[in-house]
mmCIF file of C-alpha atoms in Angstrom:
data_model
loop_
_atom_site.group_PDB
_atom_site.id
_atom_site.type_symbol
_atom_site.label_atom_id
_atom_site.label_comp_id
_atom_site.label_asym_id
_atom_site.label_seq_id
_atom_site.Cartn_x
_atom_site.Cartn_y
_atom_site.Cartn_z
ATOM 1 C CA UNK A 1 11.057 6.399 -2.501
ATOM 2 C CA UNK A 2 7.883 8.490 -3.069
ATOM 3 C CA UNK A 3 5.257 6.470 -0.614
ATOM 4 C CA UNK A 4 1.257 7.435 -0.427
ATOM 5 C CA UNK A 5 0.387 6.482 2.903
ATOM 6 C CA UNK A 6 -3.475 5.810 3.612
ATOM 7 C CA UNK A 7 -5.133 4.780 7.038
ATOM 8 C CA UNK A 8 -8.073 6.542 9.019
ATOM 9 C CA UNK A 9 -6.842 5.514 12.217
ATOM 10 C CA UNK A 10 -4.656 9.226 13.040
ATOM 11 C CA UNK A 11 -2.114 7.917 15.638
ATOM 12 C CA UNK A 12 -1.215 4.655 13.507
ATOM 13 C CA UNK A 13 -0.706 7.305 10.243
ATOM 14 C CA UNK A 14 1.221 9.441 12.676
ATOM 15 C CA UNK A 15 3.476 7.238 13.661
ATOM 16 C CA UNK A 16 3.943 4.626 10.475
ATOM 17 C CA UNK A 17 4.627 8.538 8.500
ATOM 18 C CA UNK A 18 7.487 9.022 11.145
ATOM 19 C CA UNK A 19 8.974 5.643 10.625
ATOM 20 C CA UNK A 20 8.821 5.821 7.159
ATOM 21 C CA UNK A 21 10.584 9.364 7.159
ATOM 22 C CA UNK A 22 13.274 8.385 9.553
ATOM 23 C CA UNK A 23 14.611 5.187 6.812
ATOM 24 C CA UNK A 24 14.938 8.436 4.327
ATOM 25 C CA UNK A 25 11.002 7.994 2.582
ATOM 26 C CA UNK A 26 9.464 10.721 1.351
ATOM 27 C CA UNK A 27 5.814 10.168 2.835
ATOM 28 C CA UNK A 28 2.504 11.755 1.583
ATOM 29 C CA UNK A 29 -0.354 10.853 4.089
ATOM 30 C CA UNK A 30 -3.963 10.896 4.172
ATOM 31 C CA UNK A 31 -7.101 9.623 6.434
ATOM 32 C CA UNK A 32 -9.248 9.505 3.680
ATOM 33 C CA UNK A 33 -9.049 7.423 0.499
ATOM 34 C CA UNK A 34 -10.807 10.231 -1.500
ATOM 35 C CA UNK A 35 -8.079 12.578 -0.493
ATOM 36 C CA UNK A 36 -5.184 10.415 -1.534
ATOM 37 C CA UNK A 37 -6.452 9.461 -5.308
ATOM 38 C CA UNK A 38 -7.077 13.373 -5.311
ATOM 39 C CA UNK A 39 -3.300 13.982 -4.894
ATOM 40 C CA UNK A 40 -2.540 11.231 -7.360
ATOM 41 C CA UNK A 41 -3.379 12.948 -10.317
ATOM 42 C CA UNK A 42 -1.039 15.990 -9.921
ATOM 43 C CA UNK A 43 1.622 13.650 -8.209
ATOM 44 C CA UNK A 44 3.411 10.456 -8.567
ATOM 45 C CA UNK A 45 4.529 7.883 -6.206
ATOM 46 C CA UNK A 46 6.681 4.729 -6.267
ATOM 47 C CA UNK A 47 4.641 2.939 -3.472
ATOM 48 C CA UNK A 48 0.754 3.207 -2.150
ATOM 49 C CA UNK A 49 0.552 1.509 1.372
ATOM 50 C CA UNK A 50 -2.997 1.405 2.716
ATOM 51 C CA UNK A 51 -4.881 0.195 5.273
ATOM 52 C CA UNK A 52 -8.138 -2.309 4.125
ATOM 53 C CA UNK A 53 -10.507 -0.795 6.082
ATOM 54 C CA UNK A 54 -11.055 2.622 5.393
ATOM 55 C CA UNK A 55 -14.204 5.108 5.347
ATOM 56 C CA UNK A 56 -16.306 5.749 1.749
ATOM 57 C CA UNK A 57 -13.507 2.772 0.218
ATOM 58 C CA UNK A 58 -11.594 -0.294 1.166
ATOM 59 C CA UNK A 59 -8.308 -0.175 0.191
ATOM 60 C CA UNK A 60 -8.722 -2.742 -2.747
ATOM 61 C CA UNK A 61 -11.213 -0.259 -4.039
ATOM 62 C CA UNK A 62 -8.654 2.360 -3.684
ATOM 63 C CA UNK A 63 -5.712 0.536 -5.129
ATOM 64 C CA UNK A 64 -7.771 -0.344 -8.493
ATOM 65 C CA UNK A 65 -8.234 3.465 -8.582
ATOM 66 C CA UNK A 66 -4.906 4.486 -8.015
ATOM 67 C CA UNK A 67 -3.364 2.191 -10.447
ATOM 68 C CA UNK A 68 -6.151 3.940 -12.980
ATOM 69 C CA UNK A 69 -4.075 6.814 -12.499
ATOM 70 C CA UNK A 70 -0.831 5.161 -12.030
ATOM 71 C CA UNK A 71 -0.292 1.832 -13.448
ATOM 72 C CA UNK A 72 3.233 1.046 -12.437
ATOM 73 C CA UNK A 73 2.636 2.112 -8.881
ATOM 74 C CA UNK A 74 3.670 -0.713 -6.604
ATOM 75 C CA UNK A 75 0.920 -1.651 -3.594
ATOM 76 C CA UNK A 76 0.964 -2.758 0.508
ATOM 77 C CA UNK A 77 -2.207 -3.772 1.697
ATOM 78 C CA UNK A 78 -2.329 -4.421 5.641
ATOM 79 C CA UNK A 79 -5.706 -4.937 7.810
ATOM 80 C CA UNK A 80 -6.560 -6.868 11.352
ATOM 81 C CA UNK A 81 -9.414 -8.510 9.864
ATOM 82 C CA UNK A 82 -9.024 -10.130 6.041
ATOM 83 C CA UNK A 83 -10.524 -13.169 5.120
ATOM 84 C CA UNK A 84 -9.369 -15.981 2.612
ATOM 85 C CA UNK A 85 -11.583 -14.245 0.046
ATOM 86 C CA UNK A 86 -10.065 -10.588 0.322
ATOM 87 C CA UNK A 87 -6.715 -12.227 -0.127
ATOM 88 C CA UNK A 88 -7.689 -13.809 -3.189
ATOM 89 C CA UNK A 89 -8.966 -10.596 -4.220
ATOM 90 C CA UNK A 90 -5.891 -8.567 -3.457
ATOM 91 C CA UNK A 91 -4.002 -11.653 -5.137
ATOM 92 C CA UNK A 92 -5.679 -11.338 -7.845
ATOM 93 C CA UNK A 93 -5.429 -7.451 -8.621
ATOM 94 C CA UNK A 94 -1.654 -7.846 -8.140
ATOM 95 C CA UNK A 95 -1.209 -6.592 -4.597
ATOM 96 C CA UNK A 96 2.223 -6.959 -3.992
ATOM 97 C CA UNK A 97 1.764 -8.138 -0.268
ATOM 98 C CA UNK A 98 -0.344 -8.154 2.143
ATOM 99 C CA UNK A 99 0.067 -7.649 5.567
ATOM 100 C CA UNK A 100 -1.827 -8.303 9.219
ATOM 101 C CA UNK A 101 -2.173 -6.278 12.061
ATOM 102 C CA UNK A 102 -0.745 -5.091 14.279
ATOM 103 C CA UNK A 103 1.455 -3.709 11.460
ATOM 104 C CA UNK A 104 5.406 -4.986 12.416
ATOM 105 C CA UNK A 105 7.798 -2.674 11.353
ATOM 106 C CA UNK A 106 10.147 -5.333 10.365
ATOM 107 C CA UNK A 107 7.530 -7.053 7.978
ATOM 108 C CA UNK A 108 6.643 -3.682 6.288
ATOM 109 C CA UNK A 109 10.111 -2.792 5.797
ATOM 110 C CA UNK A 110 10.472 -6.235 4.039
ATOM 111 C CA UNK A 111 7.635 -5.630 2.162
ATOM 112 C CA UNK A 112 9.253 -2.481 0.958
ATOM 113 C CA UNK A 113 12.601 -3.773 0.138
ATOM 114 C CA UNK A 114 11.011 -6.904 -1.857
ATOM 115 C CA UNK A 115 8.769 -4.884 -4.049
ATOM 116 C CA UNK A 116 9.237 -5.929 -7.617
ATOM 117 C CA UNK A 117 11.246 -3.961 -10.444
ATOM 118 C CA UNK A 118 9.084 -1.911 -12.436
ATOM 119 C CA UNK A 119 10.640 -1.260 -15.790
ATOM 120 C CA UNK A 120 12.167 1.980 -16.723
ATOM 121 C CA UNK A 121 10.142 4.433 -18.917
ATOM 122 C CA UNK A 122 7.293 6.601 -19.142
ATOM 123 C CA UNK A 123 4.916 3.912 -20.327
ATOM 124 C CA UNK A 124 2.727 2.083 -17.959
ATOM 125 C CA UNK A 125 4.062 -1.774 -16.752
ATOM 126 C CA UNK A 126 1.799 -4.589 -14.942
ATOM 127 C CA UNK A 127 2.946 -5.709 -11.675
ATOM 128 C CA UNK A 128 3.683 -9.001 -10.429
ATOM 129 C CA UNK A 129 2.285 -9.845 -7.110
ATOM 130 C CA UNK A 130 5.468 -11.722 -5.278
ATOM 131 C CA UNK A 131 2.708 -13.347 -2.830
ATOM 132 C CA UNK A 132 0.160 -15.885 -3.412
ATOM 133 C CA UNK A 133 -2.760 -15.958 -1.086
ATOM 134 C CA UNK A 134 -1.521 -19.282 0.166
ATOM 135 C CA UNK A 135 1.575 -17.513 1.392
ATOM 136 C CA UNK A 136 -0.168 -15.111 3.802
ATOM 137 C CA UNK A 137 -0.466 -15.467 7.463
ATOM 138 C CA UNK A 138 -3.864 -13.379 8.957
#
């Protein structure tokens, strides 16, 4: 799976890159938000995971812009600090989970594995969150 990676925090995109390289992911990824949606329009990817907070652009901000670029793209959102508001906002964009932190492996491998079909073809196809906001623990 082609994976954009996106968190500010150096050791914690470090190590997550690693991880994600060693279960056979090919992993682009970037500090900055502005940096990753400029690689998005020469490249594609199967999966954007991001952190929330991030500098210039939260990472709702920078899923809506990726999914500009590439619709069918399929989306991990993970922060310490979310309220019951930013989940209904990532609910309601179609972020396919969310996650807390500390990041578990286990739950973002999950995350990964449960990410809904996107159908085959060159044309762009919506999403379906598999989460409701309900669902999430902070």
């Amino acid at each position: 799976m082609e994976i954009l990676l996106v968190d500010d925090d150096e050791p914690s995109l470090s190590s997550l890159a690693r991880f994600l390289r060693s279960e056979g992911h090919r992993v682009d990824s970037h500090k900055s938000p502005a940096s990753a949606l400029g690689v998005c329009q020469h490249r594609r990817f199967d999966l954007l995971v991001s952190d929330y907070h991030l500098p210039g652009m939260d990472g709702l901000s920078l899923i809506r812009a990726v999914r500009g670029l590439q619709p069918r793209i399929g989306t991990i959102l993970y922060s310490g600090l979310h309220s019951a508001d930013t989940l209904q906002q990532a609910h309601n964009q179609g972020v396919d989970t969310v996650l807390g932190k500390p990041l578990r492996i286990r739950d973002l491998l999950a995350a990964i594995q449960n990410l809904p079909p996107v159908a085959p073809g060159p044309g762009p196809a919506s999403l379906a969150a598999n989460t409701r906001p309900d669902e999430l623990s902070p």
